Short mmCIF file of C-alpha atoms in Angstrom, two decimals:
data_model
loop_
_atom_site.label_atom_id
_atom_site.label_comp_id
_atom_site.label_asym_id
_atom_site.label_seq_id
_atom_site.Cartn_x
_atom_site.Cartn_y
_atom_site.Cartn_z
CA MET A 85 95.89 89.55 110.15
CA ARG A 86 96.82 92.75 110.57
CA ILE A 87 99.83 93.96 108.36
CA LEU A 88 101.78 97.31 109.40
CA LEU A 89 101.76 97.89 104.67
CA VAL A 90 105.07 100.96 103.84
CA GLU A 91 105.57 102.62 101.21
CA ASP A 92 105.76 105.87 99.01
CA ASP A 93 104.27 105.81 95.81
CA PRO A 94 100.35 106.23 96.38
CA LEU A 95 99.36 104.95 93.30
CA THR A 96 101.31 101.02 94.37
CA ARG A 97 99.81 101.38 98.46
CA SER A 98 96.14 101.65 97.54
CA MET A 99 97.06 98.53 95.30
CA VAL A 100 99.03 96.45 97.69
CA ALA A 101 96.56 97.44 100.42
CA HIS A 102 93.63 96.65 98.26
CA ILE A 103 94.99 93.41 97.44
CA LEU A 104 96.14 92.64 101.46
CA GLU A 105 92.64 93.42 102.32
CA ARG A 106 90.38 91.23 98.82
CA LEU A 107 93.27 88.38 100.80
CA GLY A 108 90.78 89.36 103.66
CA HIS A 109 93.68 91.22 106.24
CA GLU A 110 93.47 94.18 107.59
CA ALA A 111 96.50 96.01 106.16
CA ILE A 112 97.09 99.85 107.62
CA ALA A 113 98.52 101.62 105.41
CA VAL A 114 101.83 104.06 105.94
CA ALA A 115 104.00 106.09 103.55
CA SER A 116 107.38 106.37 105.51
CA GLY A 117 110.06 104.19 107.29
CA ALA A 118 109.73 106.57 110.01
CA GLU A 119 105.96 106.59 110.01
CA ALA A 120 105.97 102.72 110.20
CA LEU A 121 108.47 102.82 112.97
CA ARG A 122 105.99 104.79 114.98
CA ALA A 123 103.05 103.69 114.65
CA LEU A 124 105.64 99.31 114.99
CA ARG A 125 105.62 101.27 118.18
CA ASP A 126 102.62 102.21 118.91
CA TYR A 127 100.78 100.24 118.27
CA GLY A 128 102.94 96.60 117.19
CA TYR A 129 101.69 94.76 113.52
CA PRO A 130 102.28 90.93 113.44
CA VAL A 131 103.56 92.35 109.78
CA VAL A 132 105.52 94.52 107.49
CA VAL A 133 105.08 94.34 103.84
CA THR A 134 107.63 97.29 102.99
CA ASP A 135 109.10 98.98 99.41
CA TRP A 136 113.01 98.72 99.49
CA VAL A 137 113.73 102.02 97.75
CA MET A 138 111.69 105.22 100.42
CA PRO A 139 113.15 108.55 100.77
CA ASP A 140 114.35 108.91 104.54
CA VAL A 141 114.18 105.31 106.46
CA ASP A 142 114.08 102.56 103.48
CA GLY A 143 113.48 99.67 102.80
CA LEU A 144 116.45 97.62 104.69
CA GLU A 145 117.48 100.34 106.99
CA LEU A 146 113.42 99.61 108.79
CA CYS A 147 114.18 95.82 109.00
CA ARG A 148 118.12 96.23 110.72
CA ARG A 149 115.83 98.98 112.53
CA ILE A 150 112.47 95.81 113.27
CA ARG A 151 116.09 93.53 113.82
CA GLN A 152 117.00 95.62 116.95
CA GLY A 153 114.15 95.89 117.74
CA ASP A 154 113.48 91.86 118.86
CA GLY A 155 113.29 91.84 121.84
CA ASP A 156 110.94 89.19 124.00
CA GLY A 157 108.31 90.84 122.33
CA PRO A 158 105.57 88.83 118.70
CA TYR A 159 108.78 88.33 116.36
CA THR A 160 107.90 90.70 113.88
CA TYR A 161 107.76 89.38 109.82
CA VAL A 162 108.83 91.39 107.81
CA ILE A 163 108.67 91.62 103.47
CA VAL A 164 109.82 93.23 101.38
CA LEU A 165 108.11 94.85 98.27
CA THR A 166 110.92 95.63 95.86
CA SER A 167 110.86 95.80 91.53
CA ARG A 168 115.17 95.58 92.09
CA GLU A 169 116.69 92.35 91.06
CA GLY A 170 118.42 89.85 90.85
CA LYS A 171 120.50 87.81 93.85
CA GLU A 172 122.48 90.37 95.54
CA ARG A 173 119.41 92.38 96.38
CA TYR A 174 117.66 89.66 97.71
CA LEU A 175 121.36 88.14 100.41
CA GLU A 176 121.15 92.19 100.11
CA ALA A 177 117.45 92.60 101.58
CA MET A 178 118.18 88.72 104.01
CA ASP A 179 120.71 90.19 105.37
CA ALA A 180 119.56 93.21 106.55
CA GLY A 181 116.94 90.93 108.32
CA ALA A 182 113.36 90.28 105.82
CA ASP A 183 112.13 87.31 106.16
CA ASP A 184 110.61 87.42 101.72
CA PHE A 185 111.68 89.28 98.79
CA ILE A 186 108.80 88.89 96.82
CA ASN A 187 108.95 91.46 93.03
CA LYS A 188 107.06 94.65 92.02
CA PRO A 189 104.74 93.92 89.87
CA VAL A 190 102.97 92.56 92.66
CA ASP A 191 100.89 89.10 92.60
CA VAL A 192 97.63 88.00 94.04
CA ASP A 193 98.38 84.82 94.75
CA ARG A 194 102.68 84.91 95.00
CA LEU A 195 102.01 87.53 98.05
CA ALA A 196 98.68 85.63 99.43
CA ALA A 197 101.29 82.27 98.67
CA ARG A 198 104.03 83.62 101.12
CA LEU A 199 101.51 86.17 103.89
CA ARG A 200 100.49 81.91 104.53
CA ALA A 201 104.19 81.38 104.67
CA ALA A 202 104.19 84.32 107.18
CA GLU A 203 101.14 83.24 109.99
CA ARG A 204 103.20 79.50 110.26
CA VAL A 205 105.95 81.24 110.84
CA LEU A 206 104.04 83.21 113.35
CA GLY A 207 103.44 81.06 115.32
CA LEU A 208 105.54 77.84 115.18
CA HIS A 209 107.07 81.37 116.21
CA GLN A 210 104.47 81.75 119.31
CA GLU A 211 104.79 77.95 119.90
CA VAL A 212 108.33 78.05 121.05
CA LYS A 213 108.14 81.44 123.44
CA ALA A 214 104.63 79.36 124.55
CA LEU A 215 107.52 76.18 125.57
CA ARG A 216 110.25 78.44 126.28
CA SER A 217 108.66 79.36 129.38
CA LEU A 218 107.30 75.87 130.78
CA LEU A 219 110.33 74.65 133.34
CA PRO A 220 111.01 70.83 133.48
CA MET A 221 110.67 69.67 136.76
CA CYS A 222 112.17 66.89 138.89
CA SER A 223 108.75 65.10 140.65
CA TYR A 224 110.86 64.73 143.51
CA CYS A 225 113.70 66.99 144.68
CA LYS A 226 112.58 69.40 142.42
CA SER A 227 115.21 70.19 140.66
CA VAL A 228 114.44 72.27 137.61
CA ARG A 229 116.60 71.15 133.25
CA ASP A 230 118.46 73.86 132.36
CA ASP A 231 118.23 74.88 128.38
CA ALA A 232 121.67 72.94 127.85
CA GLY A 233 119.73 70.53 130.10
CA ARG A 234 122.48 70.27 133.21
CA TRP A 235 119.23 69.76 136.56
CA LYS A 236 120.27 72.33 139.37
CA ARG A 237 118.74 73.13 142.12
CA ILE A 238 115.11 75.99 141.37
CA GLU A 239 117.51 77.68 143.60
CA GLU A 240 120.56 78.34 141.15
CA HIS A 241 118.48 78.04 138.10
CA LEU A 242 115.95 81.26 139.11
CA HIS A 243 119.01 83.56 140.22
CA GLU A 244 120.97 82.14 137.15
CA ARG A 245 117.55 83.00 134.26
CA GLU A 246 115.93 84.82 136.25
CA ASP A 247 119.17 86.76 137.89
CA ALA A 248 116.37 86.17 141.53
CA ASP A 249 117.62 84.86 144.85
CA VAL A 250 115.82 82.92 146.85
CA SER A 251 115.68 83.75 150.97
CA HIS A 252 115.15 81.00 152.94
CA GLY A 253 111.63 79.93 155.37
CA ILE A 254 109.43 77.24 157.00
CA CYS A 255 106.00 77.57 155.38
CA PRO A 256 103.15 77.75 159.10
CA THR A 257 101.87 73.77 157.25
CA CYS A 258 105.87 72.54 156.64
CA TYR A 259 106.55 73.94 160.78
CA VAL A 260 103.13 72.18 161.61
CA VAL A 261 104.61 69.04 159.52
CA HIS A 262 108.15 68.66 159.15
CA VAL A 263 109.18 71.29 162.43
CA LYS A 264 106.96 70.34 165.66
CA PRO A 265 107.85 67.15 165.70
CA HIS A 266 111.01 67.62 166.83
CA LEU A 267 110.88 70.15 169.56
CA GLY A 268 109.89 68.24 171.50
CA GLU A 269 112.44 65.83 171.49
CA MET B 121 90.61 96.04 67.30
CA SER B 122 88.78 93.97 69.77
CA ASP B 123 87.04 95.86 71.97
CA THR B 124 88.73 93.84 75.32
CA VAL B 125 92.73 93.85 74.06
CA ASP B 126 93.84 96.32 75.44
CA PRO B 127 98.16 95.68 74.34
CA LEU B 128 99.29 98.95 76.29
CA PHE B 129 99.09 97.28 79.96
CA ASP B 130 97.37 94.05 80.76
CA ARG B 131 94.02 94.74 81.18
CA GLU B 132 92.98 90.57 82.22
CA THR B 133 95.74 90.10 85.34
CA LEU B 134 95.03 94.37 86.22
CA LEU B 135 92.09 92.74 87.17
CA ASP B 136 91.96 90.34 88.38
CA HIS B 137 94.17 91.50 90.98
CA VAL B 138 92.29 94.04 92.28
CA GLY B 139 89.17 91.46 91.62
CA HIS B 140 87.07 93.23 88.82
CA ASP B 141 86.75 96.61 90.75
CA VAL B 142 86.18 98.71 87.91
CA ALA B 143 85.66 101.67 90.91
CA PHE B 144 88.54 101.35 92.36
CA VAL B 145 90.40 100.83 88.84
CA ALA B 146 89.04 104.74 88.39
CA GLU B 147 90.56 105.20 91.09
CA LEU B 148 93.62 103.84 90.81
CA ALA B 149 93.90 106.16 87.28
CA GLU B 150 93.51 108.94 89.20
CA ILE B 151 96.52 108.69 91.13
CA LEU B 152 98.61 107.57 88.01
CA ASP B 153 97.75 111.02 87.03
CA GLN B 154 98.75 113.13 89.99
CA THR B 155 101.88 110.78 91.19
CA ALA B 156 102.64 110.69 87.44
CA THR B 157 103.02 114.38 86.74
CA ARG B 158 104.97 114.70 90.14
CA HIS B 159 107.93 112.18 89.15
CA LEU B 160 107.56 113.47 86.21
CA ALA B 161 108.38 117.17 87.02
CA ALA B 162 110.84 115.38 89.12
CA LEU B 163 113.13 114.16 87.30
CA ARG B 164 112.78 117.03 84.47
CA ALA B 165 114.43 119.54 87.31
CA ALA B 166 116.36 115.95 88.42
CA VAL B 167 117.93 116.23 84.32
CA ARG B 168 118.50 120.32 84.43
CA ALA B 169 120.06 119.95 87.28
CA GLY B 170 122.58 117.47 86.36
CA ASP B 171 121.10 114.77 90.49
CA ALA B 172 122.42 111.47 89.26
CA PRO B 173 120.72 110.67 92.81
CA ALA B 174 117.28 112.25 91.50
CA ILE B 175 116.91 111.18 88.00
CA VAL B 176 117.32 107.40 89.70
CA LEU B 177 114.41 107.90 92.39
CA ALA B 178 111.96 109.66 89.86
CA ALA B 179 112.62 107.33 87.67
CA HIS B 180 111.99 104.71 89.47
CA THR B 181 109.74 104.86 91.11
CA LEU B 182 107.35 105.57 88.02
CA LYS B 183 108.30 102.43 86.45
CA GLY B 184 106.59 101.23 89.82
CA ALA B 185 104.05 102.94 89.80
CA LEU B 186 103.74 101.78 86.14
CA ALA B 187 104.17 98.40 85.99
CA ASN B 188 101.62 97.94 88.63
CA PHE B 189 99.15 97.84 85.17
CA ARG B 190 101.84 95.59 84.12
CA ALA B 191 102.12 98.60 80.95
CA HIS B 192 106.12 97.08 79.95
CA ALA B 193 106.50 100.33 77.02
CA PRO B 194 106.70 102.89 79.39
CA VAL B 195 107.81 101.01 82.36
CA GLU B 196 111.16 99.94 80.24
CA LEU B 197 111.60 103.24 79.72
CA ALA B 198 111.43 104.40 82.57
CA ARG B 199 113.79 101.37 82.91
CA SER B 200 116.15 102.80 81.14
CA MET B 201 117.01 106.19 82.51
CA GLU B 202 117.14 104.41 85.87
CA ASP B 203 119.57 102.46 84.41
CA ALA B 204 121.67 105.58 83.41
CA GLY B 205 121.32 107.39 86.39
CA ALA B 206 122.63 104.48 88.06
CA ALA B 207 125.51 103.76 86.21
CA GLY B 208 125.77 108.53 86.88
CA SER B 209 124.93 109.64 83.00
CA THR B 210 122.05 112.67 83.48
CA SER B 211 121.87 112.96 80.02
CA ILE B 212 118.99 112.60 79.65
CA PRO B 213 116.94 113.74 76.04
CA ASP B 214 113.67 115.73 76.38
CA HIS B 215 111.77 113.71 74.69
CA ASP B 216 112.44 110.76 75.99
CA ILE B 217 110.47 112.59 78.97
CA ASP B 218 107.87 113.63 76.79
CA ARG B 219 107.67 109.81 74.81
CA LEU B 220 107.27 108.37 78.38
CA GLU B 221 104.89 111.24 79.63
CA GLY B 222 102.43 110.17 76.46
CA MET B 223 102.54 106.75 77.46
CA ILE B 224 101.63 107.67 81.39
CA ARG B 225 99.08 110.04 79.48
CA ASP B 226 97.34 107.01 77.01
CA VAL B 227 97.66 104.46 79.58
CA THR B 228 95.90 106.84 82.53
CA HIS B 229 93.17 107.23 80.14
CA ALA B 230 92.30 103.59 78.95
CA LEU B 231 92.54 103.41 82.46
CA ARG B 232 89.29 105.36 82.69
CA ARG B 233 87.64 103.89 79.22
CA LEU B 234 88.38 100.53 81.53
CA SER B 235 86.36 100.92 84.72
CA VAL B 236 83.49 102.79 82.18
CA ARG B 237 83.00 100.15 79.91
CA THR B 238 83.58 96.92 81.83
#
C-alpha cells in the first residue's frame, strides 16, 4: 500500500519508514502535520501512520482535518503511533477520528497485522461504495428502490438524490412504436 | 561479558526490526548522534528558561527516539523528565541531563560497534 508516514523525529521517521518498506509498502515520510495535509491534498494516500506529539498540527488535529475532508472520495485509514499510553489516550485518539492506535516503540509484527487490517477495511469500503452506486430497478415498471427500501419513480429518485429534474419527451423509436399507430385513429 | 549481549539496548530486536541491515544501523547511530545533541540542548535551554511544555516536548522526543532501540535506562530517565515537566516542574538537575547525555553517547557508540562487527 502507499503509506504516508508523519513523524517529526528523524530517527523514528527513518526507522518506521524502513520497517514499512521491509513489509512491502511504499512509504512516503514527512516531518509535520502541515506537510502531511499538503501531501494528502496533492497526492492522496489510503493509509496515514502518524505520530501524536508534533509541533504545529499534531497527530490528533491531523486526524480531525482528514475526517473533515472525508466525502465521496476514497477513505483515508489513519493509525496513530505514540508513546502515550492508557485507555484515555486511546479513546482520545479514536474520538479524533483515528482508526487504530499503536504504541511506540513500533513492533514489526503488530504493525504488519494492523496494516493487514487496514487493507481489509479499505477493501470493504470500496465494495460498499461500489454497491451504493448500484441502483435497484424494477424490471417491469422501472421504479427504483431508495436506501430506505421505498419504491419510487425514477424521476422522483433523481430529483431527491441527484438534485436532477427530468423533462419528458418522446424518442424517435417510441414515436414509431407507440405514437404513430394512434395518429390515424 | 558476551560479545552478543548488549546491556544498553535490545540488540536482537533492533536487528530483527531492521532486517539485519547493519548499514542502516550505522545510519541510525548518526541520526541519533545529531538529533540527540539538538534535543539535549533544547532540554537544557527549557530548564534554564523554566519552560515546562518545552521540557515535555524535548524529553518526550528523546524518549521516543531511544525507545526505538529498547534502551530502557535512558528511556526511563527521559520519561521521568517528561513526567516532571508535565506536572509543571522545571527543576531538573543538571547532573540528570548529563547522565542522560552519557547514556545516549553509550548507546550511539554501541550502535556504531554493532554496525561494524555484525
